[in-house]
Amino acid sequence: MTPSTHEHAHGFGLDHLPYGVFSVDGGPRRIGVRRGDEVLDLATATGRPELAATSLNPLMERGPSTWRQLREQVLDLAPDLPGIPLSNVVMHLPFEVADYVDFYASEHHATNLGRMFRPDSEPLLPNWKHLPVGYHGRAGTVVPSGTPVVRPSGLRPVSTGSTTEGPQPPSFGPTRRLDIEAELGFVVGAPSAIGTRVPAAGLADHVFGVVGLNDWSARDVQAYEYVPLGPFLGKSFATSISCWVTPLAALDAAWCDLPGQDPEPAAYLEPGRTRGLDIDVEVELNGEVVSRPTYSSTYWSPGQMLAHMTVNGASVRTGDLFASGTISGPEHGQEGSFIELWKGERFLEDGDEVVLRYSAPSTSGGRLSLGEVTGRIEAAR
Ligand code: CA
């Protein structure tokens, strides 16, 4: 365990320029981009009507040609614009979240968790390598980085929390197994029409950008409730995202080949189109880095997740958020959740603070930092 050497301004150069929503002194919310440790007020600087808004949704709805034009304009303006110090602004949720879907795309995470939740059977269920498993989460409780997380209460199994059945009834109370899930979130800008599919290759036509995401999880509540319909109250109390949305264009140098898929998935999942993002994650607990997951080791690609979400004709809307699922690498020290890292022996205490940091290769040859995702645990109410 080593202290993080992250410096806040590092990774927010002119090759990045992520979008966010800020306010100053209780004033109205405004759209800005981050340059180092400053915010640039974009509505004022560009005069664009889609930026005279309190969320990124009107901009995101316009689609990729507008996003490209705006980025060129911002790249021209950003070096010379006066900035507002980050210490003088309050950051807000950057977009109105429409639907929230959470996937389960890391083979290492699914295997680790399968062993713990179902110790007597195969760790991966038979469908896992045929489709990206996912569930619909609760959009209304997606909160911006920095929002405190109140320890949730629910029905917990009486035993260790790893079984769903037993002779004794569950007990109600504050979760004893509060955990994190370090994930990456994909933000849909341009909508699709109901009844049509979005191909995996259509990712950049619809996805505006990427956020860091922490899917806080109450493992005991989750273990008791998840059969047969999946996660519910063990997940829905809070999901934290970064206040900064990194546009896909800033990640042009971060695309990489994922490890590969065997057996070959169905044609609609475009076998071979397994391009992922080379994004490294740092999980920091109370100021110490405890884990370093790698998004480049996931099994299903973001394009495949989007293709899967829409293969039945379900549309995507502006503001939809779909998440990767917990990012866990193959090695010890790369786990994206504490239940994997500490084998179920240690979880979050009241007062603990978690910071997720993300970095990726940038188009200028250096590295950029995605917005961090922080949250401190408050006692159950
Ligand atoms: Ca998750």
mmCIF file of C-alpha atoms and ligand atoms in Angstrom:
data_model
loop_
_atom_site.group_PDB
_atom_site.id
_atom_site.type_symbol
_atom_site.label_atom_id
_atom_site.label_comp_id
_atom_site.label_asym_id
_atom_site.label_seq_id
_atom_site.Cartn_x
_atom_site.Cartn_y
_atom_site.Cartn_z
ATOM 1 C CA MET A 1 0.000 0.000 0.000
ATOM 2 C CA THR A 2 1.449 3.324 -1.045
ATOM 3 C CA PRO A 3 0.076 6.830 -0.642
ATOM 4 C CA SER A 4 -1.295 8.243 -3.846
ATOM 5 C CA THR A 5 0.989 10.676 -5.601
ATOM 6 C CA HIS A 6 -1.865 12.037 -7.681
ATOM 7 C CA GLU A 7 -1.848 15.792 -8.138
ATOM 8 C CA HIS A 8 -5.190 17.305 -8.865
ATOM 9 C CA ALA A 9 -4.223 19.381 -11.874
ATOM 10 C CA HIS A 10 -2.323 16.532 -13.494
ATOM 11 C CA GLY A 11 -4.124 14.912 -16.402
ATOM 12 C CA PHE A 12 -6.388 17.888 -17.144
ATOM 13 C CA GLY A 13 -4.393 19.542 -19.900
ATOM 14 C CA LEU A 14 -5.580 20.830 -23.259
ATOM 15 C CA ASP A 15 -5.628 17.255 -24.619
ATOM 16 C CA HIS A 16 -8.491 16.432 -22.220
ATOM 17 C CA LEU A 17 -10.994 19.266 -21.514
ATOM 18 C CA PRO A 18 -13.798 17.256 -19.867
ATOM 19 C CA TYR A 19 -17.268 18.776 -19.476
ATOM 20 C CA GLY A 20 -19.049 19.497 -16.218
ATOM 21 C CA VAL A 21 -21.710 21.639 -14.553
ATOM 22 C CA PHE A 22 -20.682 24.162 -11.911
ATOM 23 C CA SER A 23 -21.987 27.097 -9.912
ATOM 24 C CA VAL A 24 -20.312 29.986 -8.106
ATOM 25 C CA ASP A 25 -21.561 31.451 -4.815
ATOM 26 C CA GLY A 26 -24.970 29.791 -5.038
ATOM 27 C CA GLY A 27 -25.571 31.228 -8.499
ATOM 28 C CA PRO A 28 -27.119 29.380 -11.447
ATOM 29 C CA ARG A 29 -25.628 26.168 -12.788
ATOM 30 C CA ARG A 30 -23.412 26.638 -15.819
ATOM 31 C CA ILE A 31 -21.610 24.358 -18.259
ATOM 32 C CA GLY A 32 -17.847 24.405 -18.245
ATOM 33 C CA VAL A 33 -14.728 22.502 -19.186
ATOM 34 C CA ARG A 34 -11.839 21.790 -16.878
ATOM 35 C CA ARG A 35 -8.359 23.112 -17.635
ATOM 36 C CA GLY A 36 -5.888 22.142 -14.917
ATOM 37 C CA ASP A 37 -7.356 23.313 -11.621
ATOM 38 C CA GLU A 38 -9.711 25.788 -13.255
ATOM 39 C CA VAL A 39 -13.127 25.792 -14.890
ATOM 40 C CA LEU A 40 -13.764 27.647 -18.126
ATOM 41 C CA ASP A 41 -17.288 29.011 -18.520
ATOM 42 C CA LEU A 42 -18.348 27.685 -21.929
ATOM 43 C CA ALA A 43 -21.745 29.293 -22.418
ATOM 44 C CA THR A 44 -20.227 32.748 -22.115
ATOM 45 C CA ALA A 45 -17.185 31.928 -24.215
ATOM 46 C CA THR A 46 -18.901 30.201 -27.121
ATOM 47 C CA GLY A 47 -22.344 31.793 -27.275
ATOM 48 C CA ARG A 48 -23.801 28.405 -28.229
ATOM 49 C CA PRO A 49 -27.489 28.015 -27.250
ATOM 50 C CA GLU A 50 -27.104 24.324 -26.306
ATOM 51 C CA LEU A 51 -24.622 25.401 -23.644
ATOM 52 C CA ALA A 52 -26.968 27.926 -22.049
ATOM 53 C CA ALA A 53 -28.310 25.081 -19.921
ATOM 54 C CA THR A 54 -28.034 23.643 -16.435
ATOM 55 C CA SER A 55 -27.064 20.151 -17.602
ATOM 56 C CA LEU A 56 -25.174 18.618 -20.505
ATOM 57 C CA ASN A 57 -28.322 16.995 -21.918
ATOM 58 C CA PRO A 58 -29.157 19.649 -24.584
ATOM 59 C CA LEU A 59 -25.577 19.471 -25.888
ATOM 60 C CA MET A 60 -25.471 15.684 -25.747
ATOM 61 C CA GLU A 61 -28.772 15.379 -27.629
ATOM 62 C CA ARG A 62 -27.351 17.255 -30.640
ATOM 63 C CA GLY A 63 -25.135 14.338 -31.654
ATOM 64 C CA PRO A 64 -21.593 13.698 -32.834
ATOM 65 C CA SER A 65 -21.242 16.439 -35.460
ATOM 66 C CA THR A 66 -22.093 19.131 -32.897
ATOM 67 C CA TRP A 67 -19.783 17.469 -30.353
ATOM 68 C CA ARG A 68 -16.919 17.564 -32.859
ATOM 69 C CA GLN A 69 -17.538 21.212 -33.820
ATOM 70 C CA LEU A 70 -17.719 22.233 -30.179
ATOM 71 C CA ARG A 71 -14.535 20.403 -29.301
ATOM 72 C CA GLU A 72 -12.670 22.164 -32.094
ATOM 73 C CA GLN A 73 -14.007 25.496 -30.893
ATOM 74 C CA VAL A 74 -13.069 24.698 -27.275
ATOM 75 C CA LEU A 75 -9.574 23.567 -28.301
ATOM 76 C CA ASP A 76 -9.132 26.941 -30.032
ATOM 77 C CA LEU A 77 -10.480 28.986 -27.124
ATOM 78 C CA ALA A 78 -9.202 27.089 -24.099
ATOM 79 C CA PRO A 79 -5.563 28.218 -24.033
ATOM 80 C CA ASP A 80 -6.514 31.871 -23.628
ATOM 81 C CA LEU A 81 -9.786 31.901 -21.691
ATOM 82 C CA PRO A 82 -9.731 33.200 -18.115
ATOM 83 C CA GLY A 83 -10.479 30.367 -15.689
ATOM 84 C CA ILE A 84 -12.307 30.152 -12.379
ATOM 85 C CA PRO A 85 -10.349 28.264 -9.678
ATOM 86 C CA LEU A 86 -11.954 24.919 -8.850
ATOM 87 C CA SER A 87 -11.760 25.893 -5.187
ATOM 88 C CA ASN A 88 -14.290 28.680 -5.901
ATOM 89 C CA VAL A 89 -16.952 26.519 -7.558
ATOM 90 C CA VAL A 90 -19.430 23.849 -6.527
ATOM 91 C CA MET A 91 -19.704 20.953 -8.977
ATOM 92 C CA HIS A 92 -23.072 19.307 -9.721
ATOM 93 C CA LEU A 93 -24.398 16.198 -11.420
ATOM 94 C CA PRO A 94 -23.226 16.844 -15.001
ATOM 95 C CA PHE A 95 -26.291 15.448 -16.788
ATOM 96 C CA GLU A 96 -29.841 14.361 -16.013
ATOM 97 C CA VAL A 97 -29.652 10.592 -15.809
ATOM 98 C CA ALA A 98 -32.364 8.952 -17.922
ATOM 99 C CA ASP A 99 -32.039 5.171 -17.574
ATOM 100 C CA TYR A 100 -29.218 3.500 -15.694
ATOM 101 C CA VAL A 101 -28.036 0.027 -16.675
ATOM 102 C CA ASP A 102 -25.228 -1.835 -14.965
ATOM 103 C CA PHE A 103 -23.353 -4.658 -16.690
ATOM 104 C CA TYR A 104 -21.093 -7.390 -15.309
ATOM 105 C CA ALA A 105 -18.428 -7.423 -18.022
ATOM 106 C CA SER A 106 -15.280 -8.445 -16.127
ATOM 107 C CA GLU A 107 -14.655 -12.188 -16.192
ATOM 108 C CA HIS A 108 -12.333 -11.951 -13.202
ATOM 109 C CA HIS A 109 -14.954 -10.142 -11.124
ATOM 110 C CA ALA A 110 -17.790 -12.470 -12.164
ATOM 111 C CA THR A 111 -15.628 -15.501 -11.367
ATOM 112 C CA ASN A 112 -14.479 -14.152 -8.002
ATOM 113 C CA LEU A 113 -18.017 -13.222 -6.980
ATOM 114 C CA GLY A 114 -19.546 -16.448 -8.293
ATOM 115 C CA ARG A 115 -17.199 -18.426 -6.053
ATOM 116 C CA MET A 116 -18.305 -16.417 -3.014
ATOM 117 C CA PHE A 117 -22.058 -16.226 -3.721
ATOM 118 C CA ARG A 118 -22.425 -19.779 -5.088
ATOM 119 C CA PRO A 119 -19.550 -21.798 -3.569
ATOM 120 C CA ASP A 120 -21.031 -25.168 -4.583
ATOM 121 C CA SER A 121 -21.382 -24.558 -8.331
ATOM 122 C CA GLU A 122 -19.454 -23.334 -11.349
ATOM 123 C CA PRO A 123 -18.396 -19.710 -10.721
ATOM 124 C CA LEU A 124 -19.604 -18.493 -14.133
ATOM 125 C CA LEU A 125 -23.248 -19.263 -14.981
ATOM 126 C CA PRO A 126 -23.803 -20.874 -18.417
ATOM 127 C CA ASN A 127 -25.043 -17.673 -20.088
ATOM 128 C CA TRP A 128 -22.106 -15.495 -19.032
ATOM 129 C CA LYS A 129 -19.903 -15.951 -22.119
ATOM 130 C CA HIS A 130 -22.864 -15.719 -24.505
ATOM 131 C CA LEU A 131 -24.169 -12.291 -23.552
ATOM 132 C CA PRO A 132 -23.121 -9.304 -21.437
ATOM 133 C CA VAL A 133 -25.183 -9.869 -18.271
ATOM 134 C CA GLY A 134 -26.781 -6.689 -16.931
ATOM 135 C CA TYR A 135 -29.665 -5.247 -14.919
ATOM 136 C CA HIS A 136 -31.579 -1.978 -14.748
ATOM 137 C CA GLY A 137 -30.467 0.164 -11.828
ATOM 138 C CA ARG A 138 -31.996 3.221 -10.195
ATOM 139 C CA ALA A 139 -31.319 6.379 -12.217
ATOM 140 C CA GLY A 140 -32.727 8.703 -9.544
ATOM 141 C CA THR A 141 -30.024 7.829 -7.012
ATOM 142 C CA VAL A 142 -27.037 8.472 -9.259
ATOM 143 C CA VAL A 143 -25.185 11.197 -7.338
ATOM 144 C CA PRO A 144 -22.158 13.380 -8.100
ATOM 145 C CA SER A 145 -18.738 12.678 -6.606
ATOM 146 C CA GLY A 146 -18.446 14.050 -3.089
ATOM 147 C CA THR A 147 -22.014 13.216 -2.049
ATOM 148 C CA PRO A 148 -21.988 11.415 1.337
ATOM 149 C CA VAL A 149 -23.318 7.847 1.335
ATOM 150 C CA VAL A 150 -25.619 6.933 4.211
ATOM 151 C CA ARG A 151 -25.209 3.328 5.323
ATOM 152 C CA PRO A 152 -28.324 1.536 4.058
ATOM 153 C CA SER A 153 -30.468 -0.849 6.073
ATOM 154 C CA GLY A 154 -32.194 -3.973 4.850
ATOM 155 C CA LEU A 155 -32.850 -7.649 5.446
ATOM 156 C CA ARG A 156 -29.631 -9.538 6.037
ATOM 157 C CA PRO A 157 -29.125 -13.284 6.192
ATOM 158 C CA VAL A 158 -28.355 -14.440 9.725
ATOM 159 C CA SER A 159 -25.240 -16.375 8.704
ATOM 160 C CA THR A 160 -22.149 -14.972 7.027
ATOM 161 C CA GLY A 161 -24.063 -13.158 4.337
ATOM 162 C CA SER A 162 -22.813 -15.491 1.653
ATOM 163 C CA THR A 163 -25.904 -17.722 1.590
ATOM 164 C CA THR A 164 -29.442 -17.012 0.535
ATOM 165 C CA GLU A 165 -31.131 -19.825 2.412
ATOM 166 C CA GLY A 166 -31.023 -21.074 5.939
ATOM 167 C CA PRO A 167 -33.139 -22.285 8.780
ATOM 168 C CA GLN A 168 -33.345 -18.854 10.399
ATOM 169 C CA PRO A 169 -35.256 -15.796 9.130
ATOM 170 C CA PRO A 170 -33.250 -12.741 8.081
ATOM 171 C CA SER A 171 -32.685 -9.814 10.436
ATOM 172 C CA PHE A 172 -33.335 -6.172 9.588
ATOM 173 C CA GLY A 173 -30.677 -3.570 10.242
ATOM 174 C CA PRO A 174 -27.800 -1.509 8.841
ATOM 175 C CA THR A 175 -25.669 -3.404 6.336
ATOM 176 C CA ARG A 176 -22.567 -5.004 7.834
ATOM 177 C CA ARG A 177 -21.007 -5.589 4.435
ATOM 178 C CA LEU A 178 -20.903 -2.214 2.699
ATOM 179 C CA ASP A 179 -18.683 -2.390 -0.366
ATOM 180 C CA ILE A 180 -17.611 -0.504 -3.467
ATOM 181 C CA GLU A 181 -17.578 -1.454 -7.137
ATOM 182 C CA ALA A 182 -15.035 0.451 -9.218
ATOM 183 C CA GLU A 183 -16.575 0.833 -12.664
ATOM 184 C CA LEU A 184 -16.555 2.937 -15.790
ATOM 185 C CA GLY A 185 -19.787 4.629 -16.928
ATOM 186 C CA PHE A 186 -20.749 5.363 -20.549
ATOM 187 C CA VAL A 187 -22.994 8.383 -21.118
ATOM 188 C CA VAL A 188 -25.423 8.255 -24.040
ATOM 189 C CA GLY A 189 -25.844 11.516 -25.888
ATOM 190 C CA ALA A 190 -27.623 10.876 -29.185
ATOM 191 C CA PRO A 191 -30.797 8.792 -28.832
ATOM 192 C CA SER A 192 -31.825 5.801 -30.937
ATOM 193 C CA ALA A 193 -35.306 4.997 -32.250
ATOM 194 C CA ILE A 194 -37.421 2.352 -30.557
ATOM 195 C CA GLY A 195 -37.613 -0.809 -32.658
ATOM 196 C CA THR A 196 -34.103 -0.391 -34.067
ATOM 197 C CA ARG A 197 -30.770 -1.849 -33.026
ATOM 198 C CA VAL A 198 -27.544 0.018 -32.433
ATOM 199 C CA PRO A 199 -24.589 -2.015 -33.711
ATOM 200 C CA ALA A 200 -21.440 -2.359 -31.647
ATOM 201 C CA ALA A 201 -19.739 -0.161 -34.254
ATOM 202 C CA GLY A 202 -22.270 2.576 -33.452
ATOM 203 C CA LEU A 203 -20.798 3.374 -30.057
ATOM 204 C CA ALA A 204 -19.300 6.701 -31.117
ATOM 205 C CA ASP A 205 -22.557 7.717 -32.855
ATOM 206 C CA HIS A 206 -24.408 7.574 -29.541
ATOM 207 C CA VAL A 207 -21.990 7.714 -26.610
ATOM 208 C CA PHE A 208 -20.938 11.246 -25.686
ATOM 209 C CA GLY A 209 -18.367 10.372 -23.069
ATOM 210 C CA VAL A 210 -17.180 8.455 -20.062
ATOM 211 C CA VAL A 211 -17.413 8.944 -16.296
ATOM 212 C CA GLY A 212 -15.863 7.215 -13.313
ATOM 213 C CA LEU A 213 -18.490 5.302 -11.343
ATOM 214 C CA ASN A 214 -18.763 3.668 -7.919
ATOM 215 C CA ASP A 215 -21.639 1.202 -7.592
ATOM 216 C CA TRP A 216 -21.897 1.124 -3.771
ATOM 217 C CA SER A 217 -23.155 -2.308 -2.734
ATOM 218 C CA ALA A 218 -24.579 -3.780 0.488
ATOM 219 C CA ARG A 219 -23.394 -7.365 0.107
ATOM 220 C CA ASP A 220 -25.548 -8.915 2.833
ATOM 221 C CA VAL A 221 -28.724 -7.243 1.546
ATOM 222 C CA GLN A 222 -27.745 -8.180 -2.013
ATOM 223 C CA ALA A 223 -27.029 -11.822 -1.107
ATOM 224 C CA TYR A 224 -30.444 -12.269 0.483
ATOM 225 C CA GLU A 225 -32.585 -10.467 -2.111
ATOM 226 C CA TYR A 226 -30.970 -11.188 -5.480
ATOM 227 C CA VAL A 227 -32.613 -14.543 -6.244
ATOM 228 C CA PRO A 228 -34.257 -14.813 -8.757
ATOM 229 C CA LEU A 229 -34.594 -11.282 -10.170
ATOM 230 C CA GLY A 230 -31.202 -9.747 -9.463
ATOM 231 C CA PRO A 231 -29.865 -6.762 -7.495
ATOM 232 C CA PHE A 232 -32.411 -4.364 -5.980
ATOM 233 C CA LEU A 233 -32.056 -2.563 -2.623
ATOM 234 C CA GLY A 234 -28.503 -3.781 -2.131
ATOM 235 C CA LYS A 235 -27.481 -1.429 -4.959
ATOM 236 C CA SER A 236 -30.133 1.263 -5.396
ATOM 237 C CA PHE A 237 -29.322 3.482 -2.382
ATOM 238 C CA ALA A 238 -26.523 5.369 -4.206
ATOM 239 C CA THR A 239 -24.325 5.229 -7.295
ATOM 240 C CA SER A 240 -21.608 7.881 -7.466
ATOM 241 C CA ILE A 241 -20.228 9.295 -10.715
ATOM 242 C CA SER A 242 -17.456 11.753 -11.460
ATOM 243 C CA CYS A 243 -18.454 15.381 -11.940
ATOM 244 C CA TRP A 244 -16.435 15.502 -15.159
ATOM 245 C CA VAL A 245 -17.491 13.747 -18.365
ATOM 246 C CA THR A 246 -14.505 12.894 -20.550
ATOM 247 C CA PRO A 247 -15.585 13.158 -24.202
ATOM 248 C CA LEU A 248 -14.854 10.055 -26.294
ATOM 249 C CA ALA A 249 -12.703 12.220 -28.562
ATOM 250 C CA ALA A 250 -10.225 12.720 -25.702
ATOM 251 C CA LEU A 251 -9.839 8.932 -25.460
ATOM 252 C CA ASP A 252 -8.825 8.366 -29.107
ATOM 253 C CA ALA A 253 -5.408 7.064 -27.992
ATOM 254 C CA ALA A 254 -6.820 4.778 -25.289
ATOM 255 C CA TRP A 255 -8.504 2.125 -27.444
ATOM 256 C CA CYS A 256 -6.973 -1.346 -27.139
ATOM 257 C CA ASP A 257 -7.758 -4.961 -27.932
ATOM 258 C CA LEU A 258 -9.465 -6.801 -25.094
ATOM 259 C CA PRO A 259 -8.156 -10.266 -24.114
ATOM 260 C CA GLY A 260 -10.504 -12.174 -26.469
ATOM 261 C CA GLN A 261 -13.728 -14.167 -26.349
ATOM 262 C CA ASP A 262 -14.205 -17.941 -26.412
ATOM 263 C CA PRO A 263 -16.731 -19.255 -27.409
ATOM 264 C CA GLU A 264 -17.448 -16.855 -30.234
ATOM 265 C CA PRO A 265 -20.540 -14.802 -29.296
ATOM 266 C CA ALA A 266 -23.672 -14.412 -31.444
ATOM 267 C CA ALA A 267 -23.406 -12.404 -34.671
ATOM 268 C CA TYR A 268 -25.219 -9.380 -33.217
ATOM 269 C CA LEU A 269 -22.415 -9.044 -30.672
ATOM 270 C CA GLU A 270 -19.979 -8.702 -33.586
ATOM 271 C CA PRO A 271 -17.327 -11.282 -32.712
ATOM 272 C CA GLY A 272 -13.884 -9.821 -33.138
ATOM 273 C CA ARG A 273 -15.077 -6.271 -32.546
ATOM 274 C CA THR A 274 -13.664 -6.336 -29.063
ATOM 275 C CA ARG A 275 -12.061 -2.953 -28.716
ATOM 276 C CA GLY A 276 -11.900 -1.736 -25.164
ATOM 277 C CA LEU A 277 -10.253 1.129 -23.349
ATOM 278 C CA ASP A 278 -6.836 1.034 -21.728
ATOM 279 C CA ILE A 279 -7.943 2.801 -18.559
ATOM 280 C CA ASP A 280 -6.171 2.179 -15.249
ATOM 281 C CA VAL A 281 -8.058 2.599 -11.999
ATOM 282 C CA GLU A 282 -6.804 3.372 -8.502
ATOM 283 C CA VAL A 283 -8.944 2.533 -5.489
ATOM 284 C CA GLU A 284 -8.001 4.698 -2.520
ATOM 285 C CA LEU A 285 -9.358 4.058 0.994
ATOM 286 C CA ASN A 286 -8.713 6.746 3.633
ATOM 287 C CA GLY A 287 -5.772 8.111 1.647
ATOM 288 C CA GLU A 288 -4.077 4.826 0.748
ATOM 289 C CA VAL A 289 -4.183 3.119 -2.633
ATOM 290 C CA VAL A 290 -5.381 -0.433 -1.930
ATOM 291 C CA SER A 291 -6.064 -1.728 -5.447
ATOM 292 C CA ARG A 292 -5.285 -0.996 -9.098
ATOM 293 C CA PRO A 293 -7.893 -2.520 -11.439
ATOM 294 C CA THR A 294 -7.350 -2.482 -15.208
ATOM 295 C CA TYR A 295 -10.262 -1.860 -17.580
ATOM 296 C CA SER A 296 -8.236 -3.318 -20.478
ATOM 297 C CA SER A 297 -8.734 -6.801 -18.962
ATOM 298 C CA THR A 298 -12.556 -6.882 -19.272
ATOM 299 C CA TYR A 299 -14.299 -9.523 -21.374
ATOM 300 C CA TRP A 300 -17.158 -7.624 -23.039
ATOM 301 C CA SER A 301 -16.478 -4.367 -24.905
ATOM 302 C CA PRO A 302 -18.510 -1.157 -24.494
ATOM 303 C CA GLY A 303 -19.741 -1.470 -28.100
ATOM 304 C CA GLN A 304 -21.003 -4.985 -27.402
ATOM 305 C CA MET A 305 -22.812 -3.787 -24.280
ATOM 306 C CA LEU A 306 -24.586 -1.101 -26.328
ATOM 307 C CA ALA A 307 -25.467 -3.623 -29.061
ATOM 308 C CA HIS A 308 -26.850 -5.975 -26.441
ATOM 309 C CA MET A 309 -28.930 -3.255 -24.729
ATOM 310 C CA THR A 310 -30.683 -2.466 -27.995
ATOM 311 C CA VAL A 311 -30.843 -5.827 -29.815
ATOM 312 C CA ASN A 312 -34.468 -6.284 -28.772
ATOM 313 C CA GLY A 313 -35.412 -2.866 -30.159
ATOM 314 C CA ALA A 314 -35.154 -1.019 -26.852
ATOM 315 C CA SER A 315 -34.095 2.549 -27.563
ATOM 316 C CA VAL A 316 -31.464 4.588 -25.788
ATOM 317 C CA ARG A 317 -32.208 8.118 -24.634
ATOM 318 C CA THR A 318 -30.131 11.225 -24.042
ATOM 319 C CA GLY A 319 -28.775 10.879 -20.513
ATOM 320 C CA ASP A 320 -28.806 7.088 -20.399
ATOM 321 C CA LEU A 321 -25.914 5.758 -18.369
ATOM 322 C CA PHE A 322 -24.565 2.242 -18.788
ATOM 323 C CA ALA A 323 -21.780 0.952 -16.598
ATOM 324 C CA SER A 324 -19.113 -1.658 -17.155
ATOM 325 C CA GLY A 325 -19.660 -3.647 -13.999
ATOM 326 C CA THR A 326 -16.909 -4.022 -11.438
ATOM 327 C CA ILE A 327 -13.497 -3.814 -13.048
ATOM 328 C CA SER A 328 -11.240 -6.532 -11.651
ATOM 329 C CA GLY A 329 -7.945 -7.552 -13.193
ATOM 330 C CA PRO A 330 -6.456 -11.061 -13.151
ATOM 331 C CA GLU A 331 -3.981 -10.420 -10.301
ATOM 332 C CA HIS A 332 -4.361 -9.930 -6.570
ATOM 333 C CA GLY A 333 -4.198 -6.181 -6.006
ATOM 334 C CA GLN A 334 -6.338 -5.511 -9.108
ATOM 335 C CA GLU A 335 -9.734 -6.226 -7.537
ATOM 336 C CA GLY A 336 -12.469 -3.634 -8.078
ATOM 337 C CA SER A 337 -14.389 -4.473 -4.887
ATOM 338 C CA PHE A 338 -13.417 -5.042 -1.269
ATOM 339 C CA ILE A 339 -15.287 -8.360 -1.022
ATOM 340 C CA GLU A 340 -12.838 -9.696 -3.619
ATOM 341 C CA LEU A 341 -9.776 -7.854 -2.326
ATOM 342 C CA TRP A 342 -10.254 -8.836 1.323
ATOM 343 C CA LYS A 343 -12.171 -12.116 0.801
ATOM 344 C CA GLY A 344 -15.228 -10.950 2.709
ATOM 345 C CA GLU A 345 -13.281 -10.219 5.894
ATOM 346 C CA ARG A 346 -13.301 -6.435 5.789
ATOM 347 C CA PHE A 347 -15.859 -3.900 4.614
ATOM 348 C CA LEU A 348 -16.497 -0.161 4.888
ATOM 349 C CA GLU A 349 -16.813 1.464 8.330
ATOM 350 C CA ASP A 350 -18.688 4.685 9.069
ATOM 351 C CA GLY A 351 -16.382 7.620 8.321
ATOM 352 C CA ASP A 352 -14.374 5.762 5.692
ATOM 353 C CA GLU A 353 -13.675 7.700 2.516
ATOM 354 C CA VAL A 354 -13.210 6.068 -0.877
ATOM 355 C CA VAL A 355 -11.667 7.809 -3.884
ATOM 356 C CA LEU A 356 -11.625 6.217 -7.327
ATOM 357 C CA ARG A 357 -9.117 7.654 -9.801
ATOM 358 C CA TYR A 358 -8.802 6.783 -13.474
ATOM 359 C CA SER A 359 -6.066 7.450 -16.014
ATOM 360 C CA ALA A 360 -5.670 6.736 -19.718
ATOM 361 C CA PRO A 361 -3.213 7.388 -22.544
ATOM 362 C CA SER A 362 -3.866 10.791 -24.093
ATOM 363 C CA THR A 363 -3.637 11.929 -27.692
ATOM 364 C CA SER A 364 -0.593 14.041 -26.830
ATOM 365 C CA GLY A 365 1.439 11.057 -25.656
ATOM 366 C CA GLY A 366 0.963 11.670 -21.936
ATOM 367 C CA ARG A 367 -1.831 10.512 -19.680
ATOM 368 C CA LEU A 368 -5.126 12.097 -18.816
ATOM 369 C CA SER A 369 -7.077 11.688 -15.587
ATOM 370 C CA LEU A 370 -10.798 11.099 -15.655
ATOM 371 C CA GLY A 371 -12.733 12.926 -12.949
ATOM 372 C CA GLU A 372 -12.316 11.295 -9.555
ATOM 373 C CA VAL A 373 -15.202 9.678 -7.688
ATOM 374 C CA THR A 374 -15.272 10.268 -3.947
ATOM 375 C CA GLY A 375 -17.682 9.345 -1.191
ATOM 376 C CA ARG A 376 -17.610 9.185 2.613
ATOM 377 C CA ILE A 377 -19.736 6.735 4.573
ATOM 378 C CA GLU A 378 -22.190 8.191 7.079
ATOM 379 C CA ALA A 379 -23.875 6.216 9.865
ATOM 380 C CA ALA A 380 -27.228 4.545 9.221
ATOM 381 C CA ARG A 381 -30.265 6.705 9.983
HETATM 382 CA CA CA B 1 -21.997 -3.137 -10.376
#
